[in-house]
Short mmCIF file of N, CA and C in Angstrom, two decimals:
data_model
loop_
_atom_site.label_atom_id
_atom_site.label_comp_id
_atom_site.label_asym_id
_atom_site.label_seq_id
_atom_site.Cartn_x
_atom_site.Cartn_y
_atom_site.Cartn_z
N UNK A 21 54.00 112.32 113.06
CA UNK A 21 55.17 112.29 113.73
C UNK A 21 55.51 113.58 114.61
N UNK A 22 55.69 113.51 115.99
CA UNK A 22 56.05 114.69 116.42
C UNK A 22 57.24 115.41 116.05
N UNK A 23 57.38 116.79 116.42
CA UNK A 23 58.40 117.66 115.61
C UNK A 23 59.80 117.10 116.15
N UNK A 24 59.80 116.50 117.11
CA UNK A 24 61.39 116.34 117.81
C UNK A 24 61.98 114.85 117.13
N UNK A 25 60.97 114.06 116.53
CA UNK A 25 61.46 112.80 115.64
C UNK A 25 62.17 113.39 114.51
N UNK A 26 61.63 114.46 114.03
CA UNK A 26 62.06 115.17 112.55
C UNK A 26 63.51 115.73 112.86
N UNK A 27 63.59 116.40 114.08
CA UNK A 27 64.72 117.07 114.28
C UNK A 27 65.75 116.09 114.49
N UNK A 28 65.41 114.70 114.98
CA UNK A 28 66.78 113.86 115.34
C UNK A 28 66.92 113.31 113.96
N UNK A 29 65.93 113.09 113.28
CA UNK A 29 66.25 112.47 111.69
C UNK A 29 67.15 113.38 110.84
N UNK A 30 66.78 114.59 110.95
CA UNK A 30 67.53 115.72 110.10
C UNK A 30 68.98 116.06 110.79
N UNK A 31 69.25 115.82 112.40
CA UNK A 31 70.36 115.83 112.70
C UNK A 31 71.18 114.68 112.28
N UNK A 32 70.71 113.39 112.35
CA UNK A 32 71.32 112.58 112.05
C UNK A 32 71.64 112.34 110.45
N UNK A 33 70.88 113.03 109.82
CA UNK A 33 71.22 113.01 108.31
C UNK A 33 72.39 113.96 107.94
N UNK A 34 72.44 115.34 108.78
CA UNK A 34 73.44 116.22 108.78
C UNK A 34 74.64 115.35 109.10
N UNK A 35 74.61 114.73 110.25
CA UNK A 35 75.99 113.98 110.92
C UNK A 35 76.41 113.06 109.89
N UNK A 36 75.33 112.41 109.22
CA UNK A 36 75.95 111.36 108.30
C UNK A 36 76.61 111.77 106.92
N UNK A 37 76.10 113.06 106.41
CA UNK A 37 76.51 113.83 105.58
C UNK A 37 78.11 114.23 105.78
N UNK A 38 78.33 114.93 106.92
CA UNK A 38 79.95 115.63 107.59
C UNK A 38 80.46 114.17 107.43
N UNK A 39 80.16 113.06 107.95
CA UNK A 39 80.93 111.86 108.18
C UNK A 39 81.26 111.39 106.76
N UNK A 40 80.37 111.27 106.07
CA UNK A 40 80.84 110.93 104.35
C UNK A 40 81.82 112.27 103.69
N UNK A 41 81.69 113.14 103.91
CA UNK A 41 82.39 114.11 103.62
C UNK A 41 83.80 113.75 103.99
N UNK A 42 83.97 113.65 105.46
CA UNK A 42 85.15 113.58 105.96
C UNK A 42 85.77 112.36 105.69
N UNK A 43 85.01 111.32 105.40
CA UNK A 43 85.62 109.98 104.78
C UNK A 43 86.34 110.13 103.44
N UNK A 44 85.70 110.77 102.49
CA UNK A 44 86.06 111.23 101.16
C UNK A 44 87.34 111.95 101.34
N UNK A 45 87.37 112.87 102.23
CA UNK A 45 88.60 113.73 102.00
C UNK A 45 89.75 112.86 102.24
N UNK A 46 89.51 112.26 103.58
CA UNK A 46 90.56 111.48 104.22
C UNK A 46 91.23 110.48 102.95
N UNK A 47 90.15 109.69 102.45
CA UNK A 47 90.64 109.13 101.22
C UNK A 47 91.13 109.86 99.87
N UNK A 48 90.70 110.87 99.78
CA UNK A 48 91.30 111.37 98.76
C UNK A 48 92.50 112.04 98.95
N UNK A 49 93.17 112.34 100.21
CA UNK A 49 94.43 112.81 100.45
C UNK A 49 95.48 111.72 100.60
N UNK A 50 94.76 110.37 100.77
CA UNK A 50 95.65 109.30 100.91
C UNK A 50 96.04 108.93 99.18
N UNK A 51 94.93 108.78 98.42
CA UNK A 51 94.99 108.91 97.13
C UNK A 51 96.05 109.41 96.29
N UNK A 52 96.11 110.94 96.62
CA UNK A 52 96.81 111.91 96.04
C UNK A 52 98.48 111.30 96.51
N UNK A 53 98.64 111.10 97.71
CA UNK A 53 100.03 110.69 98.01
C UNK A 53 100.21 109.61 97.27
N UNK A 54 99.29 108.42 96.87
CA UNK A 54 99.84 107.24 96.55
C UNK A 54 100.07 107.67 94.76
N UNK A 55 99.47 108.53 94.66
CA UNK A 55 99.32 109.09 92.93
C UNK A 55 100.65 109.67 92.93
N UNK A 56 100.96 110.78 93.53
CA UNK A 56 102.16 111.43 93.44
C UNK A 56 103.51 110.34 93.63
N UNK A 57 103.55 109.74 94.74
CA UNK A 57 104.38 108.34 94.48
C UNK A 57 104.51 107.70 93.22
N UNK A 58 103.73 107.26 92.70
CA UNK A 58 103.62 106.49 91.45
C UNK A 58 104.24 107.16 90.41
N UNK A 59 103.55 108.70 90.20
CA UNK A 59 103.96 109.45 89.30
C UNK A 59 105.48 109.70 89.29
N UNK A 60 106.07 110.19 90.53
CA UNK A 60 107.62 110.43 90.81
C UNK A 60 108.47 109.05 90.37
N UNK A 61 107.94 107.76 90.69
CA UNK A 61 108.54 106.67 90.14
C UNK A 61 108.54 106.52 88.65
N UNK A 62 107.46 106.96 87.97
CA UNK A 62 107.25 106.88 86.56
C UNK A 62 108.20 107.90 85.69
N UNK A 63 108.28 109.12 86.45
CA UNK A 63 109.26 110.40 85.86
C UNK A 63 110.58 109.81 86.17
N UNK A 64 110.98 109.00 87.11
CA UNK A 64 112.43 108.69 87.27
C UNK A 64 112.83 107.74 86.31
N UNK A 65 111.79 106.49 85.85
CA UNK A 65 112.06 105.34 85.19
C UNK A 65 112.26 106.09 83.77
N UNK A 66 111.39 107.41 83.21
CA UNK A 66 111.23 107.83 81.77
C UNK A 66 112.74 108.67 81.92
N UNK A 67 113.09 109.35 82.78
CA UNK A 67 114.24 109.77 82.76
C UNK A 67 115.76 109.06 82.71
N UNK A 68 115.32 108.01 83.31
CA UNK A 68 116.48 106.69 83.15
C UNK A 68 116.27 106.20 81.55
N UNK A 69 115.31 106.15 80.99
CA UNK A 69 115.05 105.49 79.73
C UNK A 69 115.90 106.83 78.90
N UNK A 70 115.58 108.13 79.24
CA UNK A 70 116.01 109.13 78.29
C UNK A 70 117.40 109.33 78.31
N UNK A 71 118.00 109.05 79.19
CA UNK A 71 119.32 109.23 79.72
C UNK A 71 120.47 108.82 78.44
N UNK A 72 121.55 109.67 78.22
CA UNK A 72 122.32 109.31 77.27
C UNK A 72 123.23 107.76 77.41
N UNK A 73 123.09 106.97 76.46
CA UNK A 73 123.88 105.83 76.78
C UNK A 73 125.36 105.91 76.44
N UNK A 74 125.94 105.15 77.35
CA UNK A 74 127.74 105.05 77.12
C UNK A 74 127.80 104.66 75.75
N UNK A 75 128.95 105.50 74.98
CA UNK A 75 129.71 104.94 73.98
C UNK A 75 130.09 103.88 73.87
N UNK A 76 130.48 103.37 75.12
CA UNK A 76 131.44 102.10 74.89
C UNK A 76 130.55 100.61 74.77
N UNK A 77 129.19 100.93 75.31
CA UNK A 77 128.32 99.94 75.15
C UNK A 77 127.75 99.65 73.76
N UNK A 78 127.52 98.82 72.98
CA UNK A 78 126.99 98.56 71.82
C UNK A 78 125.73 98.16 72.24
N UNK A 79 124.54 98.31 71.49
CA UNK A 79 123.03 97.93 71.66
C UNK A 79 123.12 96.66 71.25
N UNK A 80 122.25 95.60 71.90
CA UNK A 80 122.38 94.22 71.68
C UNK A 80 121.51 93.91 70.32
N UNK A 81 122.02 93.24 69.61
CA UNK A 81 121.28 92.99 68.34
C UNK A 81 119.90 92.09 68.33
N UNK A 82 119.02 92.34 67.36
CA UNK A 82 117.63 91.60 67.65
C UNK A 82 118.26 90.20 67.41
N UNK A 83 117.38 89.30 68.39
CA UNK A 83 117.60 88.02 68.35
C UNK A 83 117.70 87.24 66.92
N UNK A 84 116.47 87.86 66.20
CA UNK A 84 116.46 87.06 64.90
C UNK A 84 117.35 87.27 64.15
N UNK A 85 118.49 88.41 64.38
CA UNK A 85 119.51 88.50 63.22
C UNK A 85 120.89 87.80 63.78
N UNK A 86 120.75 86.82 65.20
CA UNK A 86 121.71 86.16 65.88
C UNK A 86 121.45 84.73 65.25
N UNK A 87 122.60 84.15 65.28
CA UNK A 87 122.49 82.58 64.99
C UNK A 87 121.88 81.84 66.19
N UNK A 88 121.17 80.72 65.65
CA UNK A 88 120.03 79.99 66.87
C UNK A 88 120.65 79.40 67.87
N UNK A 89 122.00 79.31 67.67
CA UNK A 89 122.55 78.75 69.24
C UNK A 89 122.83 79.85 70.00
N UNK A 90 122.71 81.28 69.64
CA UNK A 90 122.79 82.35 70.60
C UNK A 90 121.34 82.40 71.38
N UNK A 91 120.58 82.43 70.56
CA UNK A 91 118.92 82.46 71.14
C UNK A 91 118.89 81.19 72.00
N UNK A 92 119.24 80.00 71.84
CA UNK A 92 119.12 79.02 72.30
C UNK A 92 119.95 79.30 74.03
N UNK A 93 121.32 79.65 73.82
CA UNK A 93 122.10 80.09 75.13
C UNK A 93 121.07 80.94 75.99
N UNK A 94 120.63 82.00 75.18
CA UNK A 94 120.06 83.13 75.98
C UNK A 94 118.70 82.54 77.01
N UNK A 95 118.04 81.66 76.05
CA UNK A 95 116.89 80.72 76.74
C UNK A 95 117.24 79.90 77.97
N UNK A 96 118.09 79.44 77.67
CA UNK A 96 118.87 78.22 78.66
C UNK A 96 119.19 79.31 79.96
N UNK A 97 119.85 80.43 79.71
CA UNK A 97 120.17 81.11 80.81
C UNK A 97 118.75 81.54 81.46
N UNK A 98 118.14 82.21 80.71
CA UNK A 98 116.77 82.57 81.37
C UNK A 98 116.17 81.52 81.99
N UNK A 99 115.97 80.28 81.58
CA UNK A 99 115.15 79.18 82.01
C UNK A 99 115.97 78.71 83.35
N UNK A 100 117.32 78.82 83.34
CA UNK A 100 117.96 78.63 84.65
C UNK A 100 117.64 79.60 85.76
N UNK A 101 117.44 80.78 85.71
CA UNK A 101 117.24 81.60 86.55
C UNK A 101 115.56 81.35 87.00
N UNK A 102 114.63 80.99 85.96
CA UNK A 102 113.27 80.65 86.52
C UNK A 102 113.50 79.63 87.25
N UNK A 103 114.00 78.39 87.02
CA UNK A 103 114.23 77.44 87.91
C UNK A 103 114.75 77.37 89.38
N UNK A 104 115.77 78.46 89.28
CA UNK A 104 116.38 78.92 90.79
C UNK A 104 115.38 79.77 91.59
N UNK A 105 114.67 80.51 90.80
CA UNK A 105 113.37 81.18 91.57
C UNK A 105 112.41 80.60 92.06
N UNK A 106 112.01 79.52 91.38
CA UNK A 106 110.90 78.47 91.97
C UNK A 106 111.47 77.71 92.86
N UNK A 107 113.00 77.37 93.16
CA UNK A 107 113.42 76.44 93.96
C UNK A 107 113.57 77.30 95.04
N UNK A 108 113.86 78.69 95.02
CA UNK A 108 114.06 79.41 96.52
C UNK A 108 112.61 79.84 96.75
N UNK A 109 111.61 79.67 96.08
CA UNK A 109 110.22 79.96 96.43
C UNK A 109 109.88 78.23 97.03
N UNK A 110 109.86 77.15 96.54
CA UNK A 110 110.00 76.23 97.37
C UNK A 110 110.58 76.05 98.61
N UNK A 111 111.92 76.43 98.72
CA UNK A 111 112.35 76.30 99.96
C UNK A 111 111.59 77.20 101.11
N UNK A 112 111.34 78.22 100.65
CA UNK A 112 110.77 79.53 101.83
C UNK A 112 109.37 78.67 101.85
N UNK A 113 108.65 78.03 100.97
CA UNK A 113 107.35 77.70 101.28
C UNK A 113 107.53 76.27 102.41
N UNK A 114 108.58 75.51 102.16
CA UNK A 114 109.08 74.35 102.96
C UNK A 114 109.43 74.97 104.50
N UNK A 115 110.26 75.96 104.47
CA UNK A 115 110.40 76.83 105.78
C UNK A 115 109.18 76.80 106.79
N UNK A 116 108.31 77.76 105.67
CA UNK A 116 107.08 78.18 106.58
C UNK A 116 106.42 77.04 107.26
N UNK A 117 106.19 75.89 106.15
CA UNK A 117 105.35 74.81 106.68
C UNK A 117 105.97 74.12 108.09
N UNK A 118 107.39 74.32 107.99
CA UNK A 118 108.09 73.62 109.10
C UNK A 118 107.85 74.31 110.51
N UNK A 119 108.04 75.56 110.13
CA UNK A 119 107.58 76.48 111.18
C UNK A 119 106.60 76.33 111.86
N UNK A 120 105.45 76.35 110.94
CA UNK A 120 103.98 76.11 111.44
C UNK A 120 104.23 74.40 112.27
N UNK A 121 104.60 73.54 111.53
CA UNK A 121 104.46 72.14 112.26
C UNK A 121 105.44 72.36 113.62
N UNK A 122 106.28 72.95 113.71
CA UNK A 122 106.81 73.00 115.19
C UNK A 122 106.05 74.04 116.05
N UNK A 123 105.36 75.06 115.52
CA UNK A 123 104.71 75.92 116.47
C UNK A 123 103.65 75.20 116.68
N UNK A 124 102.79 74.42 115.79
CA UNK A 124 101.51 73.39 116.41
C UNK A 124 101.64 72.34 117.29
N UNK A 125 103.15 72.21 117.37
CA UNK A 125 103.44 70.89 118.21
C UNK A 125 103.12 71.03 119.71
#
């Protein structure tokens, strides 16, 4: 092969190396920003957990020490919330399909 083909190949290789290093550096900077945000969020949550509790609020007793009716009431309250969330999701889904139906008409 002529010498100029080797020169073109070598320049292409160097250009690809530079592009790869720049690509890796850009993604490293983006990842460091995301990691910093996650670390700040985790730190805030840990500080919230370690914050002193109010003296007036007693901690909730363990559910197995409560009567069964209390556990059943808690379960029904939680299940009502689940059903409400599912209903809101179903309504949003129906509204989106309605918009698409009007858009496509």
